[in-house]
Tab-separated table of C-alpha atoms in Angstrom:
chain	number	residue	atom	x	y	z
T	860	MET	CA	1.884	-8.846	-51.235
T	861	ARG	CA	1.920	-5.465	-49.567
T	862	ARG	CA	-1.119	-4.269	-51.439
T	863	ASN	CA	-3.242	-7.095	-50.252
T	864	CYS	CA	-2.202	-7.014	-46.659
T	865	LYS	CA	-4.767	-6.119	-43.863
T	866	TYR	CA	-3.446	-4.957	-40.431
T	867	GLU	CA	-5.054	-5.761	-37.109
T	868	GLY	CA	-4.176	-5.488	-33.399
T	869	GLY	CA	-3.292	-1.884	-33.602
T	870	PHE	CA	-0.934	-2.238	-36.596
T	871	SER	CA	-1.230	-0.107	-39.614
T	872	ASP	CA	0.750	0.450	-42.885
T	873	ALA	CA	2.453	3.516	-41.555
T	874	ASP	CA	3.479	1.568	-38.159
T	875	LYS	CA	7.194	1.391	-37.429
T	876	THR	CA	7.227	-2.197	-37.020
T	877	ILE	CA	5.255	-2.907	-40.242
T	878	ASP	CA	7.698	-0.421	-42.270
T	879	MET	CA	10.660	-2.778	-40.659
T	880	PHE	CA	8.804	-5.905	-41.538
T	881	TRP	CA	8.423	-5.020	-45.276
T	882	ASN	CA	11.891	-3.745	-45.567
T	883	VAL	CA	13.445	-7.227	-43.976
T	884	LEU	CA	11.180	-9.257	-46.122
T	885	GLU	CA	12.327	-7.430	-49.260
T	886	GLY	CA	15.787	-7.779	-48.322
T	887	LEU	CA	15.706	-11.621	-47.970
T	888	LYS	CA	17.222	-13.835	-50.331
T	889	ASP	CA	14.648	-15.376	-52.903
T	890	GLU	CA	15.052	-18.676	-51.207
T	891	GLU	CA	14.259	-17.194	-47.635
T	892	GLN	CA	11.263	-15.344	-49.514
T	893	LYS	CA	9.837	-18.851	-50.621
T	894	ILE	CA	10.431	-20.329	-47.044
T	895	PHE	CA	8.366	-17.228	-45.717
T	896	LEU	CA	5.578	-18.068	-48.214
T	897	VAL	CA	5.456	-21.602	-46.737
T	898	PHE	CA	5.536	-20.128	-43.264
T	899	LEU	CA	2.538	-17.960	-43.972
T	900	THR	CA	0.473	-20.011	-46.256
T	901	GLY	CA	1.629	-23.618	-45.910
T	902	CYS	CA	2.561	-23.778	-49.485
T	903	ASN	CA	5.542	-22.628	-51.629
T	904	ARG	CA	3.578	-21.763	-54.680
T	905	VAL	CA	2.036	-18.210	-55.390
T	906	PRO	CA	-1.617	-18.516	-56.103
T	907	ILE	CA	-2.913	-18.749	-59.647
T	908	GLY	CA	-3.170	-15.273	-60.931
T	909	GLY	CA	-0.128	-14.033	-58.770
T	910	PHE	CA	0.244	-12.339	-55.496
T	911	LYS	CA	-2.967	-10.191	-55.910
T	912	HIS	CA	-5.148	-13.206	-55.120
T	913	LEU	CA	-3.159	-13.821	-51.935
T	914	LYS	CA	-4.886	-11.955	-49.162
T	915	PHE	CA	-3.318	-11.881	-45.726
T	916	VAL	CA	-3.091	-10.270	-42.430
T	917	ILE	CA	-0.418	-9.026	-40.101
T	918	LYS	CA	-1.692	-8.709	-36.517
T	919	ARG	CA	0.044	-6.978	-33.754
T	920	VAL	CA	0.299	-9.355	-30.625
T	921	SER	CA	1.468	-8.196	-27.239
T	922	MET	CA	3.857	-10.995	-26.654
T	923	ASP	CA	7.190	-10.415	-25.364
T	924	PRO	CA	9.527	-8.880	-28.023
T	925	ASN	CA	11.871	-12.176	-27.571
T	926	CYS	CA	9.167	-14.198	-28.891
T	927	LEU	CA	9.191	-15.529	-32.603
T	928	PRO	CA	6.392	-14.471	-35.057
T	929	VAL	CA	3.629	-17.000	-35.414
T	930	ALA	CA	1.615	-17.748	-38.653
T	931	HIS	CA	-1.677	-19.337	-38.664
T	932	THR	CA	-1.498	-20.909	-42.318
T	933	CYS	CA	-5.455	-21.596	-42.566
T	934	PHE	CA	-6.221	-17.605	-42.309
T	935	ASN	CA	-3.014	-16.542	-43.692
T	936	GLU	CA	-2.216	-14.634	-40.697
T	937	LEU	CA	1.087	-13.478	-39.356
T	938	GLN	CA	1.035	-12.663	-35.669
T	939	LEU	CA	3.965	-10.319	-35.148
T	940	PRO	CA	5.482	-8.786	-32.007
T	941	PRO	CA	6.360	-5.186	-31.958
T	942	TYR	CA	10.005	-5.508	-32.345
T	943	GLN	CA	12.086	-2.380	-31.761
T	944	ASP	CA	14.695	-2.766	-34.436
T	945	PRO	CA	15.149	-4.358	-37.749
T	946	GLU	CA	17.971	-6.786	-36.642
T	947	THR	CA	15.893	-8.166	-34.070
T	948	LEU	CA	13.124	-8.511	-36.555
T	949	LYS	CA	15.025	-10.315	-38.996
T	950	LEU	CA	16.651	-12.576	-36.516
T	951	LYS	CA	13.334	-13.685	-35.086
T	952	LEU	CA	11.708	-13.810	-38.531
T	953	LEU	CA	14.546	-16.076	-39.859
T	954	MET	CA	14.230	-18.379	-36.815
T	955	ALA	CA	10.756	-18.910	-37.311
T	956	ILE	CA	10.704	-19.530	-40.885
T	957	GLU	CA	13.602	-21.784	-40.997
T	958	ASN	CA	12.124	-23.867	-38.388
T	959	CYS	CA	8.574	-24.410	-39.801
T	960	GLN	CA	7.374	-27.136	-41.731
T	961	GLY	CA	4.603	-26.669	-44.198
T	962	TYR	CA	1.909	-29.142	-45.378
T	963	GLY	CA	4.139	-30.432	-48.437
T	964	LEU	CA	1.748	-29.207	-51.033
T	965	GLU	CA	3.826	-28.326	-54.094
Protein backbone atom coordinates (compact mmCIF):
# COMPACT_ATOMS: atom_id res chain seq x y z
CA MET A 1 0.00 0.00 0.00
CA ARG A 2 2.76 2.43 0.90
CA ARG A 3 4.29 2.25 -2.59
CA ASN A 4 0.99 3.32 -4.17
CA CYS A 5 0.36 6.24 -1.85
CA LYS A 6 0.63 9.91 -2.81
CA TYR A 7 0.98 12.72 -0.31
CA GLU A 8 -0.59 16.16 -0.37
CA GLY A 9 -0.93 19.22 1.80
CA GLY A 10 2.73 19.32 2.76
CA PHE A 11 3.19 15.66 3.65
CA SER A 12 5.95 13.59 2.08
CA ASP A 13 7.16 10.03 2.55
CA ALA A 14 9.87 11.36 4.88
CA ASP A 15 7.45 13.24 7.17
CA LYS A 16 7.39 12.22 10.84
CA THR A 17 3.59 11.91 10.88
CA ILE A 18 3.64 9.70 7.78
CA ASP A 19 6.30 7.45 9.28
CA MET A 20 4.23 7.15 12.46
CA PHE A 21 1.10 6.43 10.40
CA TRP A 22 2.70 3.51 8.54
CA ASN A 23 4.19 2.08 11.74
CA VAL A 24 0.81 2.30 13.48
CA LEU A 25 -1.03 0.77 10.50
CA GLU A 26 1.45 -2.11 10.23
CA GLY A 27 1.09 -2.73 13.98
CA LEU A 28 -2.69 -3.09 13.85
CA LYS A 29 -4.33 -6.49 14.08
CA ASP A 30 -5.48 -8.03 10.79
CA GLU A 31 -9.12 -7.27 11.57
CA GLU A 32 -8.29 -3.63 12.35
CA GLN A 33 -6.39 -3.34 9.06
CA LYS A 34 -9.45 -4.69 7.26
CA ILE A 35 -11.61 -2.09 9.01
CA PHE A 36 -9.12 0.58 7.91
CA LEU A 37 -9.55 -0.59 4.32
CA VAL A 38 -13.32 -0.12 4.65
CA PHE A 39 -12.75 3.30 6.22
CA LEU A 40 -10.51 4.38 3.35
CA THR A 41 -12.25 2.81 0.37
CA GLY A 42 -15.76 1.88 1.46
CA CYS A 43 -15.05 -1.76 0.62
CA ASN A 44 -13.50 -4.55 2.65
CA ARG A 45 -11.75 -6.24 -0.26
CA VAL A 46 -8.49 -5.56 -1.99
CA PRO A 47 -8.91 -4.70 -5.69
CA ILE A 48 -8.51 -7.48 -8.22
CA GLY A 49 -4.79 -7.70 -8.85
CA GLY A 50 -3.84 -6.73 -5.30
CA PHE A 51 -2.76 -3.61 -3.47
CA LYS A 52 -0.70 -2.42 -6.44
CA HIS A 53 -4.02 -1.38 -8.00
CA LEU A 54 -5.14 0.55 -4.91
CA LYS A 55 -4.06 4.15 -5.30
CA PHE A 56 -4.74 6.51 -2.45
CA VAL A 57 -3.75 9.86 -1.00
CA ILE A 58 -2.82 10.94 2.50
CA LYS A 59 -3.43 14.66 2.82
CA ARG A 60 -2.19 16.84 5.64
CA VAL A 61 -4.96 18.95 7.06
CA SER A 62 -4.47 21.84 9.43
CA MET A 63 -7.15 20.61 11.76
CA ASP A 64 -6.74 20.58 15.48
CA PRO A 65 -4.71 17.49 16.47
CA ASN A 66 -7.64 16.55 18.71
CA CYS A 67 -9.70 15.86 15.57
CA LEU A 68 -10.08 12.40 14.07
CA PRO A 69 -8.74 11.42 10.64
CA VAL A 70 -11.31 11.78 7.85
CA ALA A 71 -11.64 9.55 4.78
CA HIS A 72 -13.19 10.44 1.43
CA THR A 73 -13.96 6.99 0.04
CA CYS A 74 -14.81 8.20 -3.48
CA PHE A 75 -11.24 9.45 -3.84
CA ASN A 76 -9.44 7.00 -1.55
CA GLU A 77 -8.22 10.01 0.39
CA LEU A 78 -7.23 10.05 4.04
CA GLN A 79 -7.10 13.47 5.66
CA LEU A 80 -4.69 13.25 8.54
CA PRO A 81 -3.97 15.91 11.17
CA PRO A 82 -0.29 16.29 12.12
CA TYR A 83 -0.32 14.18 15.27
CA GLN A 84 2.71 14.60 17.50
CA ASP A 85 3.12 11.05 18.80
CA PRO A 86 2.25 7.49 17.72
CA GLU A 87 -0.01 6.86 20.71
CA THR A 88 -2.31 9.76 19.79
CA LEU A 89 -2.25 8.79 16.11
CA LYS A 90 -3.22 5.20 16.92
CA LEU A 91 -5.95 6.25 19.35
CA LYS A 92 -7.50 8.72 16.87
CA LEU A 93 -7.17 6.33 13.92
CA LEU A 94 -8.84 3.48 15.82
CA MET A 95 -11.64 5.78 17.00
CA ALA A 96 -12.25 6.85 13.40
CA ILE A 97 -12.15 3.41 11.79
CA GLU A 98 -14.15 1.66 14.49
CA ASN A 99 -16.95 4.21 14.22
CA CYS A 100 -17.32 4.32 10.44
CA GLN A 101 -19.74 2.50 8.25
CA GLY A 102 -18.92 1.45 4.70
CA TYR A 103 -21.30 0.92 1.82
CA GLY A 104 -21.79 -2.75 2.57
CA LEU A 105 -20.02 -3.82 -0.61
CA GLU A 106 -18.65 -7.30 -0.10
